[in-house]
């Protein structure tokens, strides 16, 4: 099966590398606003692909079965709709869209046009996730503390009075949507939808959240998610279960999973890599393989019940994550450009 | 100067040991509900002290300059008032009293009777605290994550349907008052009073909080405090400052303070002990020395301006901690026995 790629940024390069390790899949088309950039990307990544400077043209190509969308977040919606209306399956980088209204537009269009849409939540396809999910069966969490704090060099620009995209309300930036999406996916994947959500942002001068803490309230416990793009932390994430605690090296790209008590410790998963050192392309192979299997099966009319169910649960998960993330943002008073109009309209 | 001790529990034994290392101070009187227990404590601790089975009698003794109160939390108030009215200085184990109304009673009585009252927040007198406070001067925190999660063996009783004191509303139990008091002291000592407080408890069947997360909202950042008596965690506490993060081995009995960045690490304080291994009596020496100095100076009419100021700031700190802790509890709907009546009255 053949992927068309929208945008030629670093994440698209990683995805191209990941696809190279996926049997039966390749990149056949690359879009950039100017064709030269698209061709440069093709050359650099050593792809057998056609360069496009029109999203519509790429999506109309018969050489494209599915479109991978990694354009700036604020363009995901329109690019996804073009691809879907052209009858292409779609993989959208996370966060896929800004809010549930946009989400419903995209997934609604996909249903109408009988194509698949995936949000590229790469980390839930990692091998460590199965270890964690299996471990949690029958367990009752007491408290869950997730941490994703990664200093962005663009924060320096914010402190200098500028407004880079990832810290701008115009382009849907901020810590919650950029980093929060990972631990929110984890939490809902592991524990289901929370009963309540409360977000405590630390606002940047640009109006987005430079850091923040999200509390997901469940019946018998809380999930506390701390995220920061203006600060760094290597502290692990933890699921406290009583005498035992499950320690994860991180909320994504999980390299080490350990169960420990006051006196003992047991490694349940070890990627053998230095924590945090694996390249993105390696971490993206798991999702790439999964998306290709699903899309290939669909193309061949072989989308069986197991795949139907898996697709449905991933769709519900993506919707829940979007809703939690958006509710958290709105109740904290963080609205992206024109978003207030959308709501009141 | 001579201390009378109220109650003969394990914490009193630790305090007795701590006092042995304090120049010019000793234990002259010990109270227990029966005199034999008091005498047994005196023998066991090898004290030159008199046994009392009446708090009033102990407080009336001319051999007692100050009273250390480590009775069950629910008795602190009445014991403190007896001691103060007898003209004795008082050190009350934390949490000193249940709520600001009780706090005002005790500290108001002390002012009237011209005696000193200290809440025994031992951890703020530790050497590591000065390192942390000095380090934070001029720094702007981005996010602060404090963790104090210590599995209590009494939780097993709760799960078996019982109601041990530390998990009972009748005796003022729960994670927030028992463990939360440490990190709340830290936060207010380091950053001052928060602008807002929100508590997310995980309620035990007995009605108290078995675990919980407290969010202290400051102007530009939040302090996230996770506490648990029904679960265990050895995760460090952290003050995220940007590229640098200050890592503390714990919120009390701090053995290791490290500053780290994405690529570097520097130890700022090291007790040289295995983290968490120092006995309480050792950790209590710092506060014991301080309380004795203050009380001795007061007894000698030598309570100079520096001491007046220090006493005032500690008093305000104790009041703030009590207020934050109580607000958190009330807004989470956790009321101790008869406390609702007190409020409405």
XYZ file of C-alpha atoms in Angstrom:
690
model
C 0.000 0.000 0.000
C 1.109 3.527 -0.825
C 1.249 6.516 1.484
C 1.105 10.132 0.475
C 2.746 12.447 2.998
C 1.542 15.949 3.740
C 4.340 18.209 4.966
C 8.074 17.632 4.925
C 8.955 18.451 8.524
C 11.126 16.368 10.856
C 8.222 14.178 11.979
C 7.470 13.257 8.350
C 11.094 12.212 7.922
C 10.781 9.940 10.961
C 7.556 8.474 9.579
C 9.245 7.804 6.222
C 11.989 5.894 8.009
C 9.427 3.941 10.021
C 7.532 2.973 6.854
C 10.742 1.558 5.366
C 10.643 -1.131 8.021
C 6.994 -1.936 7.317
C 6.375 -4.829 4.921
C 4.245 -4.024 1.897
C 4.126 -0.278 2.489
C 5.917 2.649 0.914
C 5.752 6.402 0.366
C 4.535 7.219 -3.141
C 3.820 10.946 -2.892
C 5.072 13.925 -0.917
C 3.455 17.330 -0.585
C 5.115 20.603 0.238
C 3.952 24.143 -0.486
C 6.671 24.261 -3.099
C 7.513 21.260 -5.235
C 11.264 21.738 -4.816
C 11.041 21.173 -1.072
C 8.960 18.075 -1.689
C 11.556 16.780 -4.167
C 14.401 17.583 -1.747
C 12.610 15.547 0.925
C 12.170 12.656 -1.527
C 15.861 12.740 -2.411
C 16.994 13.054 1.177
C 14.794 10.183 2.340
C 15.661 8.151 -0.793
C 12.023 7.563 -1.702
C 10.469 6.410 -4.998
C 7.823 9.105 -4.826
C 6.243 11.985 -6.728
C 6.514 15.567 -5.498
C 3.298 17.601 -5.158
C 2.686 21.256 -4.362
C -1.071 20.753 -4.117
C -2.794 18.767 -1.378
C -5.786 18.249 -3.670
C -3.597 16.831 -6.439
C -1.776 14.485 -4.064
C -5.088 13.257 -2.687
C -6.448 12.718 -6.207
C -3.499 10.533 -7.212
C -4.267 6.891 -7.960
C -0.849 6.011 -6.566
C -1.976 7.049 -3.086
C -4.003 4.696 -0.849
C -3.632 6.601 2.394
C -2.487 10.051 3.468
C -0.250 10.784 6.431
C -0.943 14.314 7.676
C 1.806 16.020 9.640
C 1.165 19.591 8.590
C 0.963 22.287 11.290
C -1.841 21.403 13.741
C -4.022 24.248 12.559
C -4.125 22.722 9.039
C -4.913 19.119 10.044
C -8.663 19.650 9.760
C -8.744 21.003 6.210
C -6.089 18.576 4.943
C -7.894 15.605 6.476
C -11.198 16.626 4.898
C -9.600 16.945 1.442
C -8.047 13.474 1.737
C -11.216 11.849 3.039
C -13.385 13.429 0.363
C -10.935 12.009 -2.194
C -11.637 8.569 -0.714
C -8.242 8.146 0.948
C -7.605 6.583 4.325
C -6.005 9.018 6.717
C -3.437 8.999 9.505
C -3.293 12.335 11.342
C -0.477 13.298 13.655
C -1.556 13.969 17.225
C -3.204 16.130 18.297
C -5.406 15.361 15.291
C -7.772 18.302 15.678
C -8.453 21.126 18.124
C -11.780 20.133 19.627
C -14.676 17.647 19.501
C -16.561 19.728 16.916
C -13.647 19.371 14.496
C -13.199 15.740 15.497
C -16.832 14.993 14.621
C -16.360 16.692 11.238
C -13.379 14.509 10.348
C -14.597 11.176 11.665
C -18.097 11.895 10.357
C -16.695 12.536 6.886
C -14.654 9.325 7.101
C -17.740 7.299 7.938
C -19.614 8.865 5.048
C -16.776 8.204 2.609
C -16.095 4.725 4.017
C -12.451 5.332 4.826
C -10.438 4.858 7.996
C -9.038 7.694 10.111
C -6.347 7.142 12.703
C -4.847 9.588 15.139
C -1.137 8.770 15.231
C -0.927 8.118 18.963
C 2.246 6.136 18.396
C 2.946 5.402 22.040
C -0.123 3.256 22.639
C 1.179 0.767 20.048
C 4.497 0.271 21.846
C 5.311 -3.188 23.257
C 5.532 -1.766 26.811
C 1.851 -0.789 26.630
C 0.731 -4.410 26.524
C 2.865 -5.159 29.600
C 1.253 -2.275 31.480
C -2.296 -3.113 30.399
C -1.903 -6.799 31.255
C -0.343 -5.912 34.603
C -3.235 -3.620 35.528
C -5.945 -6.237 35.004
C -7.809 -6.682 38.301
C -5.652 -4.097 40.077
C -7.090 -1.084 41.916
C -5.010 2.069 41.512
C -4.727 4.339 44.530
C -3.044 7.274 42.805
C -1.467 7.738 39.397
C 1.216 10.348 38.743
C 2.244 10.943 35.152
C 4.986 13.338 34.128
C 5.980 14.709 30.735
C 8.146 17.787 31.191
C 10.409 18.607 28.315
C 12.079 21.990 28.001
C 11.493 23.491 24.569
C 14.217 25.726 23.187
C 11.370 27.822 21.736
C 10.550 28.870 25.290
C 13.593 31.133 25.097
C 11.799 33.002 22.287
C 8.684 33.362 24.453
C 10.769 34.851 27.243
C 12.247 37.228 24.655
C 8.726 38.456 23.875
C 8.122 36.413 20.712
C 5.291 34.020 19.889
C 6.531 30.822 18.247
C 3.808 28.521 16.848
C 4.018 25.927 19.595
C 3.313 28.674 22.134
C 0.638 30.505 20.152
C -3.144 30.500 20.463
C -3.298 31.208 16.719
C -1.805 27.824 15.855
C -3.266 25.730 18.652
C -0.129 25.506 20.781
C 0.617 24.949 24.454
C 1.748 22.180 26.766
C -1.597 20.419 27.121
C -2.244 19.758 23.438
C 1.402 19.202 22.563
C 2.580 17.013 25.451
C -0.589 16.334 27.447
C -2.052 14.279 24.635
C 0.422 11.442 25.443
C -0.387 10.915 29.130
C -4.099 11.570 28.525
C -4.061 8.765 25.951
C -2.288 6.561 28.486
C -4.757 7.309 31.260
C -7.879 6.711 29.182
C -6.336 3.653 27.514
C -5.586 2.160 30.943
C -8.481 3.368 33.079
C -11.251 4.483 30.722
C -12.980 7.846 30.685
C -12.648 9.917 33.851
C -15.680 11.198 35.767
C -14.241 14.681 36.012
C -11.436 16.813 34.664
C -9.699 19.843 36.106
C -6.744 21.689 34.591
C -4.345 24.003 36.420
C -2.288 25.805 33.793
C 0.750 27.991 34.257
C 0.071 30.499 31.522
C 2.742 31.841 29.201
C 2.668 35.536 28.209
C 1.304 34.363 24.839
C -1.858 33.030 26.488
C -1.166 29.318 26.102
C -0.097 27.002 28.900
C 3.684 26.809 29.243
C 3.134 24.115 31.845
C 0.218 22.698 33.759
C -1.248 19.959 35.862
C -4.303 18.013 34.835
C -6.349 16.082 37.360
C -8.499 13.255 36.011
C -10.976 12.237 38.674
C -12.029 8.575 38.752
C -14.371 6.910 41.208
C -11.733 5.676 43.653
C -8.564 7.463 42.605
C -7.128 10.394 40.692
C -4.712 10.577 37.806
C -2.378 13.546 38.156
C -0.703 14.578 34.927
C 2.045 17.179 35.005
C 3.314 18.580 31.732
C 5.773 21.342 30.969
C 7.316 22.839 27.880
C 9.082 25.521 29.897
C 10.835 23.134 32.280
C 12.629 19.819 32.342
C 12.098 16.739 34.478
C 13.368 13.198 34.204
C 11.155 11.959 37.036
C 9.390 8.699 36.183
C 5.641 8.201 36.006
C 3.992 5.940 38.547
C 0.873 3.923 39.176
C 0.517 3.482 42.939
C -1.409 0.331 43.760
C -0.887 -0.125 47.506
C 2.238 -1.932 48.658
C 3.222 -2.227 44.992
C 3.947 0.587 42.603
C 4.453 0.398 38.858
C 7.180 2.759 37.691
C 7.393 3.781 34.023
C 10.475 5.505 32.665
C 8.170 7.888 30.789
C 4.649 8.259 29.381
C 5.741 7.483 25.801
C 8.746 5.729 24.330
C 8.661 3.673 27.524
C 12.040 1.996 27.976
C 11.668 0.550 31.439
C 8.718 -0.749 33.459
C 9.428 -1.738 37.047
C 7.239 -3.011 39.843
C 8.560 -2.128 43.278
C 7.621 -2.286 46.936
C 9.332 -0.766 49.988
C 11.929 -3.529 49.879
C 11.889 -5.126 46.460
C 12.040 -4.348 42.769
C 11.263 -6.315 39.628
C 11.780 -5.291 36.005
C 8.736 -6.125 33.858
C 9.910 -4.547 30.610
C 13.272 -3.320 29.418
C 13.873 -1.991 25.909
C 17.607 -2.289 26.686
C 18.040 1.238 25.353
C 19.218 4.122 27.500
C 15.893 5.661 28.603
C 14.796 8.276 26.096
C 17.507 7.448 23.559
C 15.535 5.554 20.897
C 14.950 7.595 17.724
C 11.376 8.524 16.855
C 11.482 6.449 13.670
C 12.029 3.360 15.809
C 9.159 4.254 18.149
C 6.906 4.919 15.140
C 7.409 1.477 13.612
C 4.804 -0.083 15.874
C 2.038 2.297 14.836
C 3.160 2.233 11.192
C 2.867 -1.539 11.131
C -0.558 -1.396 12.747
C -1.971 1.328 10.473
C -0.666 -0.462 7.381
C -2.203 -3.756 8.456
C -5.572 -2.105 9.062
C -5.566 -0.078 5.843
C -4.264 -2.994 3.759
C -7.013 -5.237 5.126
C -9.588 -2.576 4.321
C -8.241 -2.151 0.769
C -8.465 -5.916 0.255
C -12.028 -6.133 1.602
C -10.638 -8.136 4.496
C -11.595 -5.823 7.383
C -12.764 -8.570 9.752
C -14.655 -8.304 13.027
C -11.521 -8.133 15.160
C -10.326 -5.176 13.112
C -13.763 -3.551 13.200
C -13.761 -3.765 16.995
C -10.207 -2.540 17.312
C -10.973 0.376 15.014
C -14.080 1.253 17.000
C -12.236 1.239 20.320
C -9.407 3.374 18.928
C -11.952 5.800 17.514
C -13.706 6.093 20.877
C -10.340 6.518 22.579
C -9.320 9.328 20.230
C -12.682 11.042 20.806
C -12.368 10.726 24.603
C -8.839 12.103 24.602
C -9.946 15.038 22.478
C -12.895 15.728 24.759
C -10.856 15.558 27.969
C -8.129 17.725 26.496
C -10.612 20.283 25.200
C -12.692 20.399 28.387
C -9.523 20.876 30.397
C -8.459 23.713 28.144
C -11.842 25.462 28.029
C -12.427 25.283 31.776
C -8.964 26.800 32.211
C -9.975 29.614 29.849
C -7.593 28.712 27.013
C -9.244 29.196 23.623
C -7.501 28.955 20.277
C -8.028 31.551 17.574
C -11.669 31.715 16.439
C -12.533 28.837 18.755
C -14.852 30.901 20.931
C -16.840 31.843 17.820
C -17.103 28.182 16.831
C -18.522 27.316 20.230
C -21.023 30.134 20.451
C -22.020 29.453 16.842
C 15.723 24.029 80.827
C 13.320 21.228 81.699
C 10.734 19.598 79.470
C 7.609 17.826 80.593
C 6.379 15.269 78.071
C 2.727 14.484 77.474
C 2.183 10.938 76.225
C 4.613 8.047 76.099
C 4.214 6.934 72.492
C 7.027 6.193 70.031
C 7.342 9.839 68.949
C 7.899 10.894 72.585
C 10.681 8.340 72.846
C 12.336 9.833 69.761
C 11.974 13.326 71.214
C 13.566 12.177 74.481
C 16.541 10.852 72.548
C 16.793 14.088 70.572
C 16.782 16.156 73.780
C 19.718 14.117 75.113
C 21.849 15.639 72.379
C 20.685 19.165 73.202
C 22.940 21.158 75.526
C 21.279 22.521 78.652
C 17.986 20.681 78.172
C 16.487 17.602 79.771
C 13.222 15.795 80.423
C 12.041 16.352 83.991
C 8.475 15.034 83.879
C 6.490 12.444 81.945
C 2.730 12.068 81.774
C 0.757 8.960 80.976
C -2.841 8.107 81.856
C -1.407 5.678 84.370
C 1.690 6.491 86.383
C 3.203 3.038 85.839
C 3.406 3.584 82.092
C 5.000 6.959 82.698
C 7.567 5.373 85.022
C 8.237 2.566 82.537
C 8.932 5.186 79.866
C 11.286 7.035 82.238
C 13.168 3.816 82.997
C 13.333 2.748 79.376
C 14.593 6.138 78.227
C 16.906 6.390 81.259
C 15.562 9.786 82.281
C 15.895 11.660 85.585
C 12.211 12.527 85.613
C 9.021 12.355 87.657
C 6.037 10.288 86.517
C 2.619 11.983 86.357
C -0.858 10.622 85.694
C -2.386 14.102 85.565
C -1.698 16.651 82.834
C -2.703 19.441 85.236
C -0.241 18.256 87.879
C 2.604 17.958 85.369
C 1.879 21.447 84.078
C 1.787 22.834 87.633
C 5.220 21.431 88.458
C 7.969 23.968 89.133
C 10.429 21.524 87.582
C 8.806 22.007 84.180
C 9.667 24.992 81.948
C 8.090 23.736 78.755
C 5.701 20.990 77.741
C 6.089 18.743 74.708
C 2.664 17.519 73.598
C 2.540 14.317 71.585
C -0.796 12.983 72.756
C -3.319 11.797 70.139
C -4.126 14.691 67.768
C -7.635 15.064 69.113
C -6.229 15.886 72.595
C -3.609 18.450 71.519
C -5.989 21.375 71.960
C -7.034 20.687 75.540
C -3.530 19.658 76.646
C -1.995 22.767 75.094
C -4.509 25.033 76.828
C -3.793 23.451 80.217
C -0.047 23.927 79.773
C -0.350 27.503 78.542
C -2.700 28.488 81.340
C -0.118 27.107 83.767
C 2.398 29.505 82.211
C 4.448 26.857 80.414
C 5.962 27.169 76.969
C 4.603 24.573 74.596
C 5.829 22.435 71.706
C 2.969 20.619 69.971
C 3.507 17.745 67.580
C 2.232 18.374 64.071
C -0.520 18.679 63.123
C -0.879 20.906 66.186
C -4.638 21.401 65.978
C -7.506 20.565 63.638
C -8.453 23.947 62.238
C -7.828 27.714 62.395
C -10.471 28.191 65.118
C -8.547 25.848 67.416
C -5.252 27.371 66.294
C -6.464 30.843 67.287
C -7.519 29.509 70.688
C -4.076 28.082 71.404
C -1.915 30.868 70.025
C -4.279 33.477 71.487
C -3.945 31.895 74.928
C -0.156 31.817 74.538
C -0.065 35.526 73.755
C -2.237 36.268 76.752
C -0.099 34.146 79.074
C 3.161 35.391 77.536
C 4.492 31.968 76.614
C 5.812 30.548 73.361
C 4.016 27.910 71.285
C 5.772 25.939 68.579
C 4.346 23.423 66.157
C 6.958 20.685 65.906
C 7.461 20.898 62.158
C 10.824 19.224 62.546
C 11.663 19.062 58.866
C 11.878 22.813 58.332
C 14.782 22.946 60.804
C 16.849 20.405 58.865
C 20.166 21.539 57.329
C 18.907 20.683 53.811
C 16.175 23.310 54.171
C 18.689 26.141 54.234
C 20.301 24.782 51.057
C 16.925 24.699 49.322
C 15.838 28.145 50.519
C 19.157 29.742 49.563
C 19.060 28.027 46.179
C 15.569 29.326 45.438
C 16.422 32.991 46.003
C 15.695 34.888 42.785
C 14.529 31.733 40.980
C 11.133 31.441 39.292
C 9.540 28.017 39.686
C 7.625 26.664 36.710
C 6.059 23.667 38.427
C 6.619 21.988 41.782
C 5.815 18.333 42.385
C 5.993 17.057 45.944
C 5.415 13.452 46.907
C 4.903 11.812 50.292
C 3.377 8.376 49.830
C 3.971 5.950 52.625
C 1.963 2.761 52.950
C 0.530 2.396 56.440
C 0.096 -1.121 57.762
C -3.115 0.183 59.388
C -4.582 0.435 55.897
C -4.937 -3.352 56.019
C -7.340 -2.849 58.956
C -9.353 -0.324 56.926
C -9.657 -2.824 54.099
C -10.815 -5.382 56.685
C -13.654 -3.021 57.650
C -12.087 -1.519 60.776
C -11.472 2.125 61.655
C -8.027 2.701 63.157
C -7.425 6.198 64.609
C -5.217 7.417 61.793
C -8.031 6.645 59.354
C -10.897 7.942 61.490
C -12.871 11.183 61.330
C -13.384 10.866 65.096
C -9.690 11.336 65.821
C -8.778 13.722 63.022
C -7.060 11.203 60.764
C -6.352 10.933 57.046
C -3.503 11.454 54.619
C -3.743 15.235 54.360
C -3.354 16.055 58.049
C -0.956 13.209 58.755
C 1.400 13.408 55.764
C 0.249 16.500 53.887
C 1.365 18.764 56.702
C 5.037 18.141 55.727
C 4.913 19.192 52.063
C 2.454 22.013 52.833
C 4.978 23.374 55.326
C 7.675 23.058 52.664
C 5.632 24.836 50.017
C 4.618 27.771 52.203
C 8.103 28.006 53.731
C 9.618 28.216 50.236
C 6.994 30.103 48.262
C 4.707 31.846 50.746
C 0.935 31.574 50.946
C -0.795 30.278 47.824
C -3.546 32.245 46.079
C -5.788 29.206 45.862
C -6.096 25.675 47.142
C -7.836 22.647 45.707
C -7.820 19.124 47.144
C -8.634 15.927 45.270
C -8.986 13.177 47.861
C -9.300 9.451 47.318
C -11.677 8.674 50.152
C -11.346 5.640 52.393
C -14.496 3.760 53.489
C -14.059 5.459 56.884
C -14.627 8.890 55.331
C -11.076 10.222 55.587
C -8.672 10.563 52.692
C -6.559 7.448 52.180
C -4.657 9.383 49.536
C -5.046 12.640 47.707
C -3.558 15.366 45.606
C -3.435 18.958 46.700
C -2.946 21.777 44.222
C -1.596 25.045 45.586
C -2.120 27.758 43.007
C 0.455 30.553 42.884
C 0.556 33.483 40.493
C 2.881 31.932 37.909
C 3.042 28.265 38.862
C 1.364 25.475 40.783
C 2.587 23.241 43.568
C 1.252 19.718 43.200
C 1.369 17.677 46.380
C 0.571 13.979 46.249
C 0.170 12.101 49.504
C -0.888 8.544 50.230
C -1.230 6.386 53.299
C -2.685 3.529 51.273
C 0.149 3.318 48.762
C 3.912 3.507 48.528
C 6.174 5.605 46.350
C 9.870 6.365 46.485
C 9.664 8.969 43.716
C 11.566 12.145 44.555
C 10.061 15.600 44.879
C 11.019 18.242 42.358
C 11.099 21.970 41.818
C 11.138 22.599 38.061
C 12.792 25.900 37.250
C 13.304 25.784 33.481
C 16.406 24.070 32.147
C 17.330 23.300 35.766
C 15.397 21.158 38.177
C 15.978 20.740 41.890
C 15.429 17.152 43.003
C 14.824 16.356 46.677
C 15.010 12.793 47.948
C 11.858 13.483 49.977
C 9.774 16.267 51.535
C 11.161 15.670 55.044
C 14.277 13.978 56.346
C 15.857 15.183 53.113
C 19.019 13.176 52.483
C 19.906 14.331 48.999
C 19.405 17.564 47.077
C 20.467 17.561 43.441
C 20.294 20.152 40.710
C 20.081 18.649 37.247
C 19.584 19.622 33.631
C 19.037 17.451 30.552
C 22.739 16.650 30.480
C 24.232 17.434 33.856
C 23.805 16.815 37.563
C 25.231 18.433 40.679
C 24.766 17.374 44.298
C 23.991 20.360 46.556
C 23.389 18.463 49.784
C 24.137 14.927 50.859
C 23.463 13.640 54.373
C 25.624 10.632 53.440
C 22.895 8.397 54.851
C 20.954 5.942 52.727
C 17.870 7.989 51.802
C 15.163 7.528 54.419
C 17.392 5.583 56.823
C 18.094 8.209 59.508
C 16.192 7.593 62.763
C 13.578 10.154 63.806
C 15.548 11.080 66.921
C 18.375 12.252 64.677
C 16.024 14.285 62.470
C 14.419 15.815 65.582
C 17.695 17.147 66.994
C 17.578 20.227 64.785
C 14.155 21.330 65.989
C 14.955 20.350 69.590
C 18.024 22.554 69.553
C 16.056 25.430 68.077
C 13.098 25.181 70.478
C 15.443 24.947 73.464
C 17.407 27.993 72.350
C 14.231 30.023 71.921
C 12.643 28.915 75.192
C 15.896 29.289 77.135
C 16.324 32.825 75.825
C 12.749 33.621 76.798
C 13.241 32.197 80.301
C 16.362 34.331 80.719
C 14.650 37.507 79.514
C 16.949 37.413 76.498
C 14.356 37.076 73.716
C 15.979 39.542 71.321
C 14.635 41.075 68.120
C 16.012 38.344 65.877
C 14.188 35.749 67.967
C 11.025 37.844 68.049
C 11.050 38.025 64.264
C 11.833 34.346 63.847
C 9.037 33.446 66.249
C 6.598 35.683 64.413
C 7.419 34.167 61.028
C 7.119 30.613 62.379
C 3.788 31.511 63.953
C 2.478 32.910 60.669
C 3.797 29.842 58.866
C 2.019 27.469 61.248
C -1.208 29.462 60.847
C -0.943 29.421 57.035
C -0.293 25.689 56.944
C -3.280 25.076 59.187
C -5.494 27.281 57.041
C -4.427 25.685 53.756
C -4.803 22.204 55.179
C -8.219 22.969 56.641
C -9.533 24.748 53.535
C -8.385 21.837 51.423
C -10.161 19.401 53.703
C -13.397 21.380 53.991
C -13.709 22.058 50.275
C -13.230 18.326 49.729
C -16.055 17.671 52.211
C -13.927 16.047 54.918
C -15.056 17.135 58.382
C -13.804 15.696 61.647
C -16.178 14.738 64.443
C -18.163 17.744 65.711
C -16.244 20.015 63.360
C -19.311 20.944 61.321
C -21.033 22.075 64.514
C -18.023 24.188 65.449
C -18.154 25.929 62.100
C -21.872 26.582 62.047
C -21.690 27.682 65.701
